[in-house]
Amino acid sequence: MKAWKISLVAAALLSGCDVPSKSQNTEQQIAAQEIAGFKILDQVNAEPGKTAIPYKKFKLDNGLTVILHQDDSDPLVHVDVTYHVGSGREDIGKSGFAHFFEHMMFQGSENVADEEHFKIITEAGGTLNGTTNTDRTNYFETVPANQLEKMLWLESDRMGYLLDAVTQEKFEVQRETVKNERGQRVDNRPYGRLNERVSAALYPEGHPYSWPVIGYMEDLNRVNVNDLKAFFLRWYGPNNATITIGGDIDEAKTLELVNKYFGTIPKGPEVKMPEKAPVTLDADRYISMEDNVHLPLLYMSYPTVHIRHEDEAPMDILAEILGGGKTSLLYKNLVKNQFAVQASVSHPCSELACTLNMFALPNPAAGKSLADLEKIIRDSMTEFETRGVLDDDLLKVKANMEASFIFGLQSVSGKVSQLASNEIFTGNPNYIEKDIARYANVTKADVMRVYKEYIKGKHAVIMSVVPKGKLDTIAHEDTYVTPERTIPELKNATADDLNVRVAKSNFDRSTMPTAGANKPVDVPEMWQVTTTNGLSVLGAQSIETPTTSMLIKIPAGHFYESKEQAGLSNLLASMFAESTTQRSAEDMSKELRKLGSNVYISENNNYINVNVNALSKNLDKTLALVNEKLMNPAFDEAEFARVKNNVLQQFNNAKKDAGYLASTAYAQILFGDSIAGVPSDGNEATVANITLADVKAFYVKHIKPKGSQLIVVSDLPQASINKSLVAFADWKGEAPKLELNLPAVELDKGTVYLVNKDNAAQSAIRIGKRGLTQDITGEFYKASLMNFALGGAFNSRINLNLREDKGYTYGARSRFWGDKNTGGYTASAEVRADATDKSIAEFVKEISTYQASGITPEELNFMRLAINQGDALKYETPRAKLGFLAQILEHDLAPTFVDTRNEIVAGISQKEINELAKKYLIINDMIMVVVGDAKTLKPKLEAMDLKVVDYSI
């Protein structure tokens, strides 16, 4: 199901809650109210005991919709500008324009210099991004509250003053960046082209969803910069946009600023709501594709309705019943009995159409073909007809909706995103009320009705993705061939064809607004106890939402294993998600979902981590189930066999991924024959050695409270949390201390280790060495500050060179990494295959130049501003607070370490940073790992006078 949409419906499920809406104010009352000279068109107020997102809605004369949400709980603001244009509003033969403009909007405007947009927001202490889908494009930033005016200046400049800054050179560079993004996310990723192929078969030619959001590269190759400008002029007017601002704002002042910066931008052409475009199929369409994958995949996609159709809600619940986790039919019929290593069902919805999607990856050990899996899936749907809809099916979904909605209120960005999305697609930011009603009112009969109307006896696109050379294993011979695209005769636009709108301001836009002083940011107040069984507890209260987030860190991670049995802690973490001695895994999943709780158990180098998220009213029941998982795992032989087999299959699948190959080879070379040289989930050889008896023995030895840590952030006071922790009172014992030996490895420095990936569209590069272990206020931290200008920010030297200047990659970076036991320095990127040698040369040049010449005064100031002004974002959500507290407990810190770090940032000198660069960035001390097509790359790398060693994992 779609988490963002589930969240809309839960408010009605809160005990005794009604959601306020504009119905609480008469139209006359709203019309009589105004702020800063603007009438309030719509308003929702917060009321005690009621769950809603308060807001006020306005409209400027040029059609720009303005939504304000006041929330002074943290000294920050979130700004979202959403344009009602996505790939669905592109023309045939001109795909990818909406996504392309997401890139171009960050490339500077008339009063913002090239590459300055990211820099300005980063040094303001903020974060930013933009996203594109089929139906909308949005741009957003979260910054300290004193930076609001600067954000409005930036957003308005690219809305009204962009086109003169869109040059042919920028167009060509970003076209290469988009190609690299496609290469990384689509062409070089296993199953990466699946959605593209399915959409082309599902929707008729010319349907807005028949091409991928990222577009076809041949379309971008044939157009010019004026075609792109024409697209902007058609869709990026203020009358097709909504700006939503939330956080610690003064509403009147904010509205005045919005009017100042956006009010004089002229309207664009009229924009109407798009017509819904569902499709029906007259027969099943079987299609297939060879791919560089280990496991074949079966995918079935049924066309259904459109977003917010009355049948969307029951379709979502149907998807949950069929394939939504361990209580679903596909899990029972495919995964639990080990016919498949993975199977799932979802019902993604977009503005114009929705689909019910099913997929499964067969387990090779079971001997089931894709045709067998298709039959089991179809039989499972028939079984659903007999089984029907159970009471628990509705209870689980509605409980999860409640929890999802409440957890979505934890950040101002989450609230702003909901308001913006509802406004863009419905014209009503408070569409929550209608969503609540349509989900809360779903009945068993509704679910059965939509199954019969949209799925039973209906047709689907059924795709087989098989390893190369194995087309004989597809589920069914192809019955459908996607027609060649019919591209109309396209005439490239010229400058004379553009109907340019000229915006005029009554102030000097060339001067960037200055920010006042940062509002003070309070470190969360903490309390600390040690339980009678030795569990170290650190907590903080956060009263914004009635939720509790908890992290239990048990010292039993990867470094506690022998290298011969690497992956032991990963298997144990997986077994915690299986049955207990009291109930089956399915029953456990059902009970947690009925509480709206989420428990996720994983491992890393040092810990097994138990993550718990619960509504506070259900905390005690949730912790009782967590305790049951930890204290009474069933360690069932059949479940272990399935878990172990799935892990082994994942290894083979991962070897088709360039990033996995690069990271695995890099660790092996740096750490040699030690536990750190093996992935934390092990490898085929080590996991094959592990028995269920080994897992049990590891559990008995390591899963102890004394030595473990529990971090909690809750709206409940300490006394209530202490009472709830009684759930773990019977947990006894002390965890053994870590005994770790990581001997130095004699590296063949300056060597390129080349890992082959046949016909790879991109190459994965890792350059680096072992180094400092993590500290909080020492040299490791200072080295990270040193690296910020080199590779630690979007505007770093490495990224600007390889991405923005050369167009070799979608992103390049460098960092110091580590924990208490290991550490190092790594520069990395996924680059165009044909630019691998050039990319390595640029990496070497940037690192060597920085090592020799150091940081500039401008870069030093940029680093100081970016890091010290970002405090407002560090503690906003319970999750952020949880991470902050975990760091304190992990390193036995006083809360004043924050002040110490700020003093380091403010006081570190250019000389000290340059000395750190000279010490830690000696390129000849580093090794390189490259994953790509060896037969093509090896001669090029050898031509660079590099020593190249063929390497395999």
Short mmCIF file of N, CA and C in Angstrom, two decimals, residues 4 216 441 531 592 754 864:
data_model
loop_
_atom_site.label_atom_id
_atom_site.label_comp_id
_atom_site.label_asym_id
_atom_site.label_seq_id
_atom_site.Cartn_x
_atom_site.Cartn_y
_atom_site.Cartn_z
N TRP A 4 2.18 7.14 1.91
CA TRP A 4 1.78 8.55 2.01
C TRP A 4 0.28 8.69 2.02
N TYR A 216 13.00 8.84 -22.42
CA TYR A 216 13.85 8.09 -23.32
C TYR A 216 15.00 9.00 -23.75
N ASN A 441 -14.87 3.56 5.91
CA ASN A 441 -16.15 2.94 5.57
C ASN A 441 -16.03 1.71 4.69
N THR A 531 18.76 -0.27 34.48
CA THR A 531 17.75 -1.16 35.05
C THR A 531 18.42 -2.19 35.96
N LEU A 592 1.11 -7.24 15.86
CA LEU A 592 1.80 -5.94 15.78
C LEU A 592 1.05 -4.98 14.87
N LEU A 754 40.51 -4.49 -10.62
CA LEU A 754 39.43 -4.45 -11.61
C LEU A 754 38.53 -5.67 -11.47
N ARG A 864 32.01 26.24 7.72
CA ARG A 864 31.60 26.70 9.04
C ARG A 864 30.11 27.06 9.07
#
